XYZ file of C-alpha atoms in Angstrom:
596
model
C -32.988 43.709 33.636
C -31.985 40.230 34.196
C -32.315 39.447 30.925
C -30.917 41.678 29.640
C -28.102 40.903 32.082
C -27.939 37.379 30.447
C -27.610 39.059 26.744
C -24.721 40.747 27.825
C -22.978 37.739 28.842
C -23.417 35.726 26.372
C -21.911 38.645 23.947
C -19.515 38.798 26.110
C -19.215 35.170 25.886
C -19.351 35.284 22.882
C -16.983 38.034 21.940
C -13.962 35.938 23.806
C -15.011 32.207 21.791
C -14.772 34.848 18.594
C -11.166 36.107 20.172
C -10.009 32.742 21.201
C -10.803 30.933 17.866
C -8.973 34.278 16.461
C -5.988 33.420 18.209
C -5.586 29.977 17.584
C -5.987 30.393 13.469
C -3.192 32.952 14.288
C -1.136 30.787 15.716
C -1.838 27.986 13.151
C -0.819 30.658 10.885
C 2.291 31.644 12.708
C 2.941 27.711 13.296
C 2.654 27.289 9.470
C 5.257 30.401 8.648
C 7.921 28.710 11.498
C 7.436 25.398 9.110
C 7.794 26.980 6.131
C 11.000 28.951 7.629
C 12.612 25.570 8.813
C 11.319 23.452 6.323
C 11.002 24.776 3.184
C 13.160 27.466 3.282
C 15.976 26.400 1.152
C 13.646 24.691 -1.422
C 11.604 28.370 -1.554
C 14.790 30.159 -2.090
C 15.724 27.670 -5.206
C 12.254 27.825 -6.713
C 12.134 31.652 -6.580
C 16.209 32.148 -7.307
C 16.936 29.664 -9.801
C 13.685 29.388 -11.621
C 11.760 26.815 -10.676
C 9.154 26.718 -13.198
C 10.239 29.577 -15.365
C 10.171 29.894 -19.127
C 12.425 28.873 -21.043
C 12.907 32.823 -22.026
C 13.891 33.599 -18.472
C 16.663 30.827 -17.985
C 20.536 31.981 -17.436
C 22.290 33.253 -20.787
C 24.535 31.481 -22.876
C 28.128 33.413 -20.994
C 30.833 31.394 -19.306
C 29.639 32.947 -16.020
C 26.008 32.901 -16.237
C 26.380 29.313 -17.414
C 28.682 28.415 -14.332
C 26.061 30.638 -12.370
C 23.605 28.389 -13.306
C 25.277 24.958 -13.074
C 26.099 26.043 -9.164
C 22.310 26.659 -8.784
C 21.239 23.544 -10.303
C 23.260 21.610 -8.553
C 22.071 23.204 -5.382
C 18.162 22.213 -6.700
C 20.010 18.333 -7.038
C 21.134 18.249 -3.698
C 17.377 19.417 -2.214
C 15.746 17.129 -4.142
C 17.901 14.229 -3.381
C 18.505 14.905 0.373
C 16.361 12.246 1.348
C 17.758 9.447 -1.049
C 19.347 6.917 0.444
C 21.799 5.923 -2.221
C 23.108 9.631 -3.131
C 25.506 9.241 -5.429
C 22.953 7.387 -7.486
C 20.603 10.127 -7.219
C 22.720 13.651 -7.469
C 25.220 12.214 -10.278
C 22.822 11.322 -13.223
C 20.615 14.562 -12.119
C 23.653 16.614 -11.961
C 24.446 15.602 -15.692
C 21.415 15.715 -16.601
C 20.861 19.611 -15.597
C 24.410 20.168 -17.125
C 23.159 18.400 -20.380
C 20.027 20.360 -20.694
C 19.757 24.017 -18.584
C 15.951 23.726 -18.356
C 15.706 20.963 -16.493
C 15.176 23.044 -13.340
C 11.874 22.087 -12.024
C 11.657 19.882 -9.319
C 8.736 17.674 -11.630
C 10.837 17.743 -14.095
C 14.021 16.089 -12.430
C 11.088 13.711 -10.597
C 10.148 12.662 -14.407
C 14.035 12.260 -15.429
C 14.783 10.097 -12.060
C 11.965 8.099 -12.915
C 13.095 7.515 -16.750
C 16.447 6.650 -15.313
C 14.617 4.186 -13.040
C 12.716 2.819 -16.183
C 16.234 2.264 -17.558
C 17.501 0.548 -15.253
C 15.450 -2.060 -15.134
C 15.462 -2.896 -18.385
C 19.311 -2.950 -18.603
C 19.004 -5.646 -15.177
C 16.267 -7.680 -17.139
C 17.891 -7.484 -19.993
C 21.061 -8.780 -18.555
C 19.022 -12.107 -17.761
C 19.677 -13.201 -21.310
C 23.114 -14.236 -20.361
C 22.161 -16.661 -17.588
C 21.845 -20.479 -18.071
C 18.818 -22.081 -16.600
C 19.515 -25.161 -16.263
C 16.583 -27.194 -14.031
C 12.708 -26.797 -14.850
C 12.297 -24.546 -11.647
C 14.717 -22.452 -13.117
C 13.072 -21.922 -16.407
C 9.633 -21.905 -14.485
C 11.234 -18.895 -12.413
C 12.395 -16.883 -15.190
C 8.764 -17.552 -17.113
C 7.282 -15.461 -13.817
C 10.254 -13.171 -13.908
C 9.152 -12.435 -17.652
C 5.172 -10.960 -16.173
C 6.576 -9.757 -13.528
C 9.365 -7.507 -15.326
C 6.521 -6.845 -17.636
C 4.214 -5.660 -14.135
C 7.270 -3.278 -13.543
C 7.955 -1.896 -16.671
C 4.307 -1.011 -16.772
C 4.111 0.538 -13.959
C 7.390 2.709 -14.717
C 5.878 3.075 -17.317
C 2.281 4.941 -16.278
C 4.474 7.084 -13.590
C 6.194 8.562 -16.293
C 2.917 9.314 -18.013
C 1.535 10.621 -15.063
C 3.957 12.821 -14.375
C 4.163 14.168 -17.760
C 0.102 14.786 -17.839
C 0.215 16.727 -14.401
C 0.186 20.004 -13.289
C 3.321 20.688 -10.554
C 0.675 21.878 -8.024
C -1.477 19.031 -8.485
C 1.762 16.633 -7.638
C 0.361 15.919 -4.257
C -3.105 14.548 -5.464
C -0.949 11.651 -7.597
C 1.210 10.976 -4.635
C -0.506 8.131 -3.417
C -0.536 6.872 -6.858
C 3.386 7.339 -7.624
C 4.334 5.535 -4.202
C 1.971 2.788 -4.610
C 3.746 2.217 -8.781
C 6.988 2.739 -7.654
C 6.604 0.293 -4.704
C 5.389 -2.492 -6.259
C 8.386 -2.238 -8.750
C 10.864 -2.734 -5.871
C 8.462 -6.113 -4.989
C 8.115 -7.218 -8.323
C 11.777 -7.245 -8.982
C 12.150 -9.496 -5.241
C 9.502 -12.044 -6.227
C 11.574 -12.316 -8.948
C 14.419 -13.291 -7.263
C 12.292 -15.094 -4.510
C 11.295 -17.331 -6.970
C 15.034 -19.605 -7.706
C 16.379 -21.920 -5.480
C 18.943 -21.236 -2.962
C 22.420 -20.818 -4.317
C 25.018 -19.030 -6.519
C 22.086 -18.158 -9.869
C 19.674 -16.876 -7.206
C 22.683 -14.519 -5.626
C 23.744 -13.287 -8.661
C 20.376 -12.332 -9.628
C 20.023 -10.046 -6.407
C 23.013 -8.668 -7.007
C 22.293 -7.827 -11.035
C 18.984 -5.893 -9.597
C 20.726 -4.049 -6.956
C 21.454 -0.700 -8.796
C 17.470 -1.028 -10.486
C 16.364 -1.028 -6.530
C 18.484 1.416 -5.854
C 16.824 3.342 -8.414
C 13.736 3.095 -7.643
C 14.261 3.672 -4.099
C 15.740 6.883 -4.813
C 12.896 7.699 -7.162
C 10.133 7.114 -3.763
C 12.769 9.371 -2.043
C 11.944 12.078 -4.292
C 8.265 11.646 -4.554
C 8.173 11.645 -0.903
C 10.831 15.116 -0.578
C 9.187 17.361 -3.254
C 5.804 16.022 -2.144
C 6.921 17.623 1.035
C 7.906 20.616 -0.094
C 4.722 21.696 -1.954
C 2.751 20.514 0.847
C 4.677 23.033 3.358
C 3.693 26.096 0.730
C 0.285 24.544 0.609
C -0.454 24.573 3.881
C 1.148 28.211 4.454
C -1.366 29.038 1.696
C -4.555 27.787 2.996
C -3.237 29.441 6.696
C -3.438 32.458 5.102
C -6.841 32.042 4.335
C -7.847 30.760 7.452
C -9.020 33.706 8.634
C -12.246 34.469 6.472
C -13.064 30.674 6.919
C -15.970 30.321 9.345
C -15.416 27.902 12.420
C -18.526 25.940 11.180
C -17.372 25.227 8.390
C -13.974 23.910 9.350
C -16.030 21.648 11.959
C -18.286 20.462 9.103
C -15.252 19.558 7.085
C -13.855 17.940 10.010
C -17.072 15.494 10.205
C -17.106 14.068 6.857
C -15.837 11.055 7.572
C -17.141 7.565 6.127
C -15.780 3.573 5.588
C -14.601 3.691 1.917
C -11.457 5.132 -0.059
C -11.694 7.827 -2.335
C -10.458 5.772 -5.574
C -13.727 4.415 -5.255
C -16.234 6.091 -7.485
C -19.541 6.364 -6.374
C -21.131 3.195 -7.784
C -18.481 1.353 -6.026
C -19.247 2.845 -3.006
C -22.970 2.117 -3.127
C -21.975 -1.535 -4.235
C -19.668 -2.095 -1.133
C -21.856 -0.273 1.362
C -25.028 -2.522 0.101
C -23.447 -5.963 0.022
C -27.431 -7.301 0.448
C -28.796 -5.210 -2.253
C -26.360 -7.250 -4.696
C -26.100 -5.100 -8.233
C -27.405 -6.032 -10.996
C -24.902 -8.477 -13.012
C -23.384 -8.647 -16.478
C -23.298 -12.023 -16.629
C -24.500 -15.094 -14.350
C -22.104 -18.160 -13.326
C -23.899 -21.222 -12.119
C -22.806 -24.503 -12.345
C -25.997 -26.103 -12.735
C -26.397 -24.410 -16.145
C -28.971 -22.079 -14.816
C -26.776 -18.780 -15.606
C -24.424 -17.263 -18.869
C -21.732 -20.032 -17.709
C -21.000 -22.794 -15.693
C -17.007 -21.946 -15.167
C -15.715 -18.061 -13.874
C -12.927 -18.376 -15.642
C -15.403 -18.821 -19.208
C -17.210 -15.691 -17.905
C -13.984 -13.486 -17.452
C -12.693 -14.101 -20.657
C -15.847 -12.696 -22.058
C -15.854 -9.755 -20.756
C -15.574 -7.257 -23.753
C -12.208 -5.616 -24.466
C -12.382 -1.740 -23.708
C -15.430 -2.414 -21.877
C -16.285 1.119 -19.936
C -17.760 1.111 -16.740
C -17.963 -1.379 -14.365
C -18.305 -5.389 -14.926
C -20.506 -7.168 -13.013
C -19.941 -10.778 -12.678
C -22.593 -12.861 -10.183
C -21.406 -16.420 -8.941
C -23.868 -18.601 -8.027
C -23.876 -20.886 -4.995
C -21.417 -23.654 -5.868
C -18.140 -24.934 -5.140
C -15.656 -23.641 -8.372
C -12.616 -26.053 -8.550
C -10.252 -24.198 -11.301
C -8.117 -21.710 -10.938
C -9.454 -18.188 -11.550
C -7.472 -15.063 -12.575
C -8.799 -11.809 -13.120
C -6.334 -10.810 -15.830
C -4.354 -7.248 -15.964
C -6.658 -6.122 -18.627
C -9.742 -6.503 -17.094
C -10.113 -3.561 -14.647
C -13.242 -2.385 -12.401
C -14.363 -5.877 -12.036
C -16.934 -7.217 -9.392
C -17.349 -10.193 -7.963
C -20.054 -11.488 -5.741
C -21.396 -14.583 -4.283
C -24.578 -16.047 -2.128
C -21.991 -15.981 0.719
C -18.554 -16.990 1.427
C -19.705 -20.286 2.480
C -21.796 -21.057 -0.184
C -19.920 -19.300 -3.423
C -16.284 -20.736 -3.199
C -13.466 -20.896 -5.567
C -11.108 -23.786 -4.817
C -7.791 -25.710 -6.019
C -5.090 -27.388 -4.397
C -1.404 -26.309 -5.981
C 1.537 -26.370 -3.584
C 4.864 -26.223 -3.076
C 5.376 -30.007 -1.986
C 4.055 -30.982 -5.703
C 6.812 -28.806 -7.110
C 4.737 -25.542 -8.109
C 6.289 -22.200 -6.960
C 4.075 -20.430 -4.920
C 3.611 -17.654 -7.282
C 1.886 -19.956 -9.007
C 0.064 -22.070 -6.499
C -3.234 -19.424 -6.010
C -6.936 -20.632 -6.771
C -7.593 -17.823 -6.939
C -5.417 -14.234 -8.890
C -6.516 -10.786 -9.313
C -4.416 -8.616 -11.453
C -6.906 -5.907 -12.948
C -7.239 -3.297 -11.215
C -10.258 -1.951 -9.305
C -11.191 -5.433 -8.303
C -14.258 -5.521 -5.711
C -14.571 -8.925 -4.067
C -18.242 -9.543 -2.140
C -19.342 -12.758 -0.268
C -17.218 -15.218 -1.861
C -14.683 -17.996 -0.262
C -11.824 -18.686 -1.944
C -9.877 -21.893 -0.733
C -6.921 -24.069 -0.982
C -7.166 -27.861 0.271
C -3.665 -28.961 0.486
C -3.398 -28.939 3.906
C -0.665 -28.072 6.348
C 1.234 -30.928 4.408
C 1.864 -29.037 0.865
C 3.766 -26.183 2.661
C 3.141 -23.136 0.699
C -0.001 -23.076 -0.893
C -2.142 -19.776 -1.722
C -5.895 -19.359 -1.604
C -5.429 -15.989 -3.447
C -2.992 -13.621 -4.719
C -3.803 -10.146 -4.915
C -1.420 -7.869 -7.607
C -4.255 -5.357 -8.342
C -4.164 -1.807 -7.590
C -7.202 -0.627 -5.514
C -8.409 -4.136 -4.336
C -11.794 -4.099 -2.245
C -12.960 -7.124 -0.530
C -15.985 -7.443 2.062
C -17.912 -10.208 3.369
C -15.629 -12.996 2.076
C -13.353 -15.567 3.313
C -9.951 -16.595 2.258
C -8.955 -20.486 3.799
C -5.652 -22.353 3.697
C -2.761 -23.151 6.246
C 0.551 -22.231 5.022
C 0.105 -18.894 2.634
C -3.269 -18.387 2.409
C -3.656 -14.826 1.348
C -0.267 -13.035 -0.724
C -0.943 -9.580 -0.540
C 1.634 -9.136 -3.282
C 1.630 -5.647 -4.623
C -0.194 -2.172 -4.358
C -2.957 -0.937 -2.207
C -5.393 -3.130 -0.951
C -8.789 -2.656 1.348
C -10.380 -5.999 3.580
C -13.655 -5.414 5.117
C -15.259 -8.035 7.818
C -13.545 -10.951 6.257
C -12.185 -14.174 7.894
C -9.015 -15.421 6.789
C -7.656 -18.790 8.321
C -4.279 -20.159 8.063
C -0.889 -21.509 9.837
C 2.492 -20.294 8.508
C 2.704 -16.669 7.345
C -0.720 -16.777 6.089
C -0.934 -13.332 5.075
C 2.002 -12.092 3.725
C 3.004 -10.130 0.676
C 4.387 -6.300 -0.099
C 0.922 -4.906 -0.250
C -0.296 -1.474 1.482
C -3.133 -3.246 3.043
C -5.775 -2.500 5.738
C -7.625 -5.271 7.203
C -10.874 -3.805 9.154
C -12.856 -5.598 11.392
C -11.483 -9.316 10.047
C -11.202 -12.371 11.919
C -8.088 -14.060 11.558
C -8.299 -17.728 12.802
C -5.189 -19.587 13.534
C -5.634 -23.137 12.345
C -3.414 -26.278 13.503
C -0.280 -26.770 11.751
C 2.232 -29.737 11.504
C 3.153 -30.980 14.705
C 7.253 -29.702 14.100
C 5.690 -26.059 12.979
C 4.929 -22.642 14.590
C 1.872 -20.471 13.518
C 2.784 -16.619 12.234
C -0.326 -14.456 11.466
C 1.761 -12.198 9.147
C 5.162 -12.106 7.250
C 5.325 -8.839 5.689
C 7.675 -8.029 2.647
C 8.735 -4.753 2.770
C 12.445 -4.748 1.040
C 13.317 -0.994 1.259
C 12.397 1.982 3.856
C 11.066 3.991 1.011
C 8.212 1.689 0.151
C 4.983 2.756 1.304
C 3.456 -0.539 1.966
C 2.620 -2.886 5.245
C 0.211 -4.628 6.398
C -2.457 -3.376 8.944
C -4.978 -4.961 11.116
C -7.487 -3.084 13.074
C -10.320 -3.428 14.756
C -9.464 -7.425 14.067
C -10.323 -10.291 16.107
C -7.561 -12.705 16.355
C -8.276 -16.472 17.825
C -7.712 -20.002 17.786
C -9.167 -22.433 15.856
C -11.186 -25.332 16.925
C -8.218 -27.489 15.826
C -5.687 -25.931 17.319
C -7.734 -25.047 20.735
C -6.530 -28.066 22.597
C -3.037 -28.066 21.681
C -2.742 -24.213 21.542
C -0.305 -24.167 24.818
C 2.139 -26.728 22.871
C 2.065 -24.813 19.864
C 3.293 -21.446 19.375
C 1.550 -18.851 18.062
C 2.943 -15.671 16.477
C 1.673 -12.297 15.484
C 4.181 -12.201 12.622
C 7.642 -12.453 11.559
C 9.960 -10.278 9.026
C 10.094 -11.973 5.546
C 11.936 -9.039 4.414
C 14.363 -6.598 5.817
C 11.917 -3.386 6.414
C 8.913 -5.497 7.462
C 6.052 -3.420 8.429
C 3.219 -4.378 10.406
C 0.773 -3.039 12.808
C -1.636 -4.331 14.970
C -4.196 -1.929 16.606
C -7.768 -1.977 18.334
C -7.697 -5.446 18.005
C -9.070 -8.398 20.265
C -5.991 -10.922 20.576
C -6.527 -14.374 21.728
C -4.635 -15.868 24.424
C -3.286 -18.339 21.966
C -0.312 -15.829 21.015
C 2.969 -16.574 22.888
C 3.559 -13.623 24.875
C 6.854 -12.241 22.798
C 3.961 -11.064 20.388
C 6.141 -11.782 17.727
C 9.217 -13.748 16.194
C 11.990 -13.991 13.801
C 12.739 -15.476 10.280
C 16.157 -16.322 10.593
C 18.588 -15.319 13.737
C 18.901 -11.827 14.122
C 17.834 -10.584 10.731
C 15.774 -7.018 10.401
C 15.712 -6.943 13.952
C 16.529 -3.590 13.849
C 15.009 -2.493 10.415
C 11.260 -3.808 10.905
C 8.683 -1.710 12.385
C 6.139 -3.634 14.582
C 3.911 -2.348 15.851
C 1.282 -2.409 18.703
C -1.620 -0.213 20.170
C -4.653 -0.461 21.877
C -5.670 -3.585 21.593
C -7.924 -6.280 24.201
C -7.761 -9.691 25.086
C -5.775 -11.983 26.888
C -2.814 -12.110 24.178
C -2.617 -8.271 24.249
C -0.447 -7.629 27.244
C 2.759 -5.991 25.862
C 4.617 -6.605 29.053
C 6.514 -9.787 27.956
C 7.191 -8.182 23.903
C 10.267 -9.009 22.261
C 12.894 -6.296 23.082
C 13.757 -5.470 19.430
C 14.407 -2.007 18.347
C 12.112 -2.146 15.468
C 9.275 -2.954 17.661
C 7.370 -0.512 19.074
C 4.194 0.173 21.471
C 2.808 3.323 19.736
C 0.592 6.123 20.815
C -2.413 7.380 19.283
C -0.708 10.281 16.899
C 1.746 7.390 15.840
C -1.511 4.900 15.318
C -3.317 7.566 13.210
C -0.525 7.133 10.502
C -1.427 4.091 9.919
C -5.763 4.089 9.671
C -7.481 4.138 5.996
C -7.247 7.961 5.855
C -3.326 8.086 5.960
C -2.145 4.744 4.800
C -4.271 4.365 2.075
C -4.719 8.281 2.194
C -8.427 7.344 1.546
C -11.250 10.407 1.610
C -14.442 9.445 3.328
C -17.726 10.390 3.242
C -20.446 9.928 5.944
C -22.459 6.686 5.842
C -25.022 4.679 8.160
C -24.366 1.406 6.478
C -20.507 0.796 6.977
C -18.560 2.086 9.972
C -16.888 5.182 10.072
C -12.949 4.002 9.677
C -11.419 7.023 8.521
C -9.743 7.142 11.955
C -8.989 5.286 14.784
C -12.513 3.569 16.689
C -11.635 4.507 20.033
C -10.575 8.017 20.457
C-alpha cells in the first residue's frame, strides 16, 4: 500500500511539473502576442494592408485614387522602416521617391536593398569628390594612397551587401544580419581612417565634412538592418510560441545545453584546428629560415598560394625570428597560420610614426583576407615607447581567429581596425592605446600586460573607435587578466594606468570577469581630449576581481556604466559576435558569461 502510496504522488507530482511547464509556455506564448501587439503591430498591419511581399499582379491600379491610395501607404511603410534612423530626412526622402518612382518597391528588403544602393552612391560621389583636392606634402599624397584601398575596402563591402541582399530570401534576413552590420560598419571606419590619416588642419576638416552625408548614409542603412531585423524577429518568435506547445521540455533543455568556445562562421575544420592547437594540421607549405621548409620568407609563401584556391590554406612557420613585414592580402581568404609558439615563431619590424610612416602603415604584421586563423605565433614591433605609434598587427579581416599567440609593442600594438574579430588565451603588451581600432572584438581569457612608457606618458589599455551609435562594433575583454609589467612594477604608483579612453565619439568597451591589477588608477578610465564623448561612450564594467576592480572611485560619466548580468550577456561571444556553439572538452565553454 505504501508503495503504491508513493506512485500516486509522484503522478501527482508529476501531473502539476506537466501543468506548471503548461503554464509557463502559455505565458511565453501570451508574452510573445503582447510583443507582437506593441511591437510589431504597425509593421504587421503594413505588410498585410499594403502588400508587403505581394505580386506584382496584386499591387494598387493605375487610378488617380488608388495611386494616391497607395503613395499614402508607402509612405507609411517609409516612415516604419526609417523610425530608427537617426538622420531622417536622409532616410524617408530618397525612399519616399523612390516608392513614388516605382509602386513595387513595397517590401521592406526591397527598400533595405535601395537604402543600401543609395549608400553605395554616396560614397562614391564623396570619393570621387577627392579629385578636386590639392595634396600638397608627401603625407598628404601618402594619405590619399591609403584613402584609395580603403575606399576600395568600402566599396567592396557595399558592394557584397547589395549582393547579399539581392540573393536572400526576406525570411532568411535575420541569418545575414550579423553579416550586413559587420559590412556596413566597417564602411563607416574605413571612411574615418581615411580622414584619420592627414594632418591637423583645414584639408583634413574639409575631408570630414565631404564624407558627412556618405556616414550619414550608411548609418541610416545599420538603422534599417537593425529595425526590419526587428520586426521579423517579433513574428518569428510569435511563430515558434505557437509551437511551443508540442515541443517536449527535454528537448528545449537539450537545446539549451549546446553550448561550446567557437563561432558559428567557423566551419568544422576550423573548429577542430582551433580546439587542437597541439595536434597542429597538416600544412600546405613549410616556412623555415634555415632552408629546411618550401621558403625561407612568409611573405614568399603567401604569394604562392594559388588563386581560387578552395578550401583552407595551411601555412606552417617554423621557429625563427621573421623581420619583414607580412600581409595576408584581401584575396587570400581561409588562411592559417601557425607557429612552434609565440615565443619561438615571431614576425617582427620596426615602422613608426617618429620616422614619418602613418600608422596605417607602420604594422609587421596585416591581415586582410578573410577567415584568417592565427595559432602560436608572436608578432612584434621594436620601436620602443620612443617611435610613438607603432603597430605589431593590424587586423581588417572579417572573421579573424587568433589563439595561443602574442602581439608586443608599446604605443599601438594591436589595431583592431574593422569587422569581427575572436582572441583566445593570448598576451598582448603595450603602453598607449595598445589595442584600439573599430573592430567587434572579443578577447577571452588574454593577458594584457601594461609595459613602461615614456616618463611624460600615461598607459591606456584600450581606445576604441566607434564613430556612430549604429555600428555594431567594440571591444570586449573577459575573463582577462590585466597586470603590470616587470618594467613598469616599480614605478607603477608614479605612472598612471588606464583601462581605456574614447578615440572616437561612441566608444564602446567592456570589461567583465576579469582579474584587474592594482596598477589601474582608481577612475578606471580617462579621457582623450577635455570633455569629449563623455556622454556618448559606453564603458562598461562587471564582475570583475582584483585589487584595481573596485568601482567605488569610477569616473562619474554618463556613458559609463556598472552593468548587471542581463546587460553583460549582450556583450559575450553568443550575442556580440552572435556566435553558435557547440559542446567541447578541449576549449571552454564561452558562449555565456563564466560565472553565472
Amino acid at each position: 500500500m505504501a508503495f503504491q502510496d508513493f506512485d500516486l504522488i509522484s503522478e501527482r507530482r508529476r501531473n502539476e511539473k506537466k501543468q506548471k511547464l503548461r503554464k509557463k509556455i502559455l505565458i511565453i506564448v501570451v508574452s510573445s502576442v503582447v510583443l507582437v501587439g506593441l511591437i510589431g503591430a504597425a509593421f504587421f498591419v503594413a505588410a498585410t494592408k499594403y502588400g508587403f511581399g505581394k505580386d506584382e499582379k496584386n499591387a494598387p491600379t493605375s487610378s488617380t485614387s488608388n495611386k494616391h491610395e497607395h503613395v499614402s501607404h508607402s509612405e507609411k511603410i517609409v516612415t516604419l522602416v526609417c523610425s530608427s534612423a537617426d538622420y531622417k530626412d536622409k532616410c524617408e526622402g530618397p525612399l519616399n521617391k523612390a516608392v513614388q518612382d516605382d509602386p513595387k518597391l513595397t517590401h521592406p528588403k526591397d527598400l533595405l536593398k535601395i537604402y543600401v544602393k543609395f549608400a553605395e552612391d554616396e560614397v562614391n560621389k564623396a570619393f570621387n569628390k577627392t579629385n578636386s583636392f590639392k595634396f600638397q606634402s608627401e603625407e598628404e599624397k601618402g594619405a590619399f594612397e591609403d584613402c584609395k584601398q580603403l575606399f576600395q575596402d568600402a566599396k567592396d563591402d557595399l558592394e557584397t551587401s547589395i549582393s547579399e541582399l539581392s540573393k536572400i530570401d526576406f525570411k532568411k534576413l535575420s541569418s545575414k544580419t550579423p553579416d550586413l552590420n559587420s559590412w556596413l560598419s566597417a564602411v563607416i571606419s574605413f571612411q574615418q581612417t581615411c580622414v584619420d590619416g592627414f594632418p591637423e588642419g583645414k584639408l583634413k576638416t574639409d575631408l570630414e565634412n565631404l564624407f558627412k552625408d556618405s556616414k550619414e548614409f550608411v548609418s541610416n542603412s545599420l538603422a534599417i538592418v537593425s529595425q526590419v531585423t526587428s520586426f521579423l524577429s517579433t513574428f518569428q518568435t510569435f511563430a515558434r510560441s505557437r509551437s511551443l506547445l508540442s515541443e517536449n521540455s527535454n528537448s528545449l533543455v537539450a537545446s539549451l545545453d549546446k553550448i561550446d568556445g567557437l563561432p558559428s562562421w567557423m566551419n568544422p575544420e576550423d573548429r577542430r584546428i582551433l580546439k587542437a592547437v597541439d595536434n597542429k594540421p597538416k600544412p600546405n607549405v613549410i616556412v623555415a629560415k634555415d632552408g629546411s621548409g618550401d621558403f625561407k620568407t612568409i611573405s614568399e609563401a603567401l604569394a604562392a598560394i594559388p588563386k581560387n584556391y578552395q578550401g583552407r590554406y595551411v601555412v606552417y612557420v617554423k621557429e625563427g625570428v621573421y623581420d619583414e613585414t607580412v600581409t595576408v592580402a584581401r584575396e587570400m581568404q581561409n588562411v592559417t597560420m601557425y607557429g612552434d609558439g609565440s615565443q619561438k615563431s615571431i614576425i617582427t619590424g620596426n615602422k613608426n610614426f617618429r620616422d614619418g610612416v602613418r600608422t596605417f602603415q607602420t604594422a609587421s604584421f596585416v591581415v586582410l583576407g578573410d577567415g584568417f586563423v592565427g595559432l602560436a605565433m608572436g608578432f612584434r614591433n621594436t620601436a620602443g615607447p620612443e617611435g610613438h605609434q607603432a603597430v605589431a598587427a593590424r587586423v581588417q579581416a572579417d572573421r579573424a581567429v587568433f589563439s595561443n599567440c602574442r602581439f608586443e609593442g608599446y604605443q599601438d600594438t594591436l589595431y583592431a581596425q574593422t569587422h569581427r574579430q575572436f582572441y583566445r588565451s593570448c598576451i598582448i603588451s603595450g603602453t598607449i592605446d595598445f589595442i584600439f581600432g573599430d573592430a567587434a572584438s572579443v578577447f577571452q581569457n588574454c593577458i594584457m600586460v601594461v609595459r613602461k612608457p615614456l616618463d611624460n606618458q600615461q598607459n591606456m589599455v584600450t581606445a576604441q573607435g566607434r564613430m556612430d551609435k549604429q555600428q555594431a562594433t567594440g571591444i570586449v575583454l573577459q575573463k582577462c587578466t590585466i597586470k603590470a609589467d616587470d618594467s613598469l612594477v616599480p614605478v607603477k604608483d608614479k605612472i598612471r594606468s588606464y583601462l581605456g579612453r574614447p578615440w572616437k565619439e561612441y566608444s564602446r568597451t567592456i570589461v567583465m570577469e576579469s582579474e584587474i591589477g592594482d596598477l589601474i588608477h582608481p577612475d578606471g578610465w580617462t579621457a582623450w581630449a577635455g570633455d569629449f564623448a563623455l556622454n556618448t561612450l559606453y564603458y562598461a564594467e562587471y564582475n570583475n576581481t582584483g585589487p584595481g576592480a573596485s568601482t567605488t572611485a569610477r569616473v562619474k560619466w554618463q556613458g559609463y556604466k556598472v552593468i548587471n548580468k542581463e546587460e553583460a550577456t549582450k556583450y559575450t561571444v553568443s550575442s556580440f559576435l552572435k556566435g553558435n556553439w557547440v559542446q567541447s572538452s578541449s576549449v571552454p565553454a564561452v558562449q555565456g558569461l563564466y560565472y553565472n
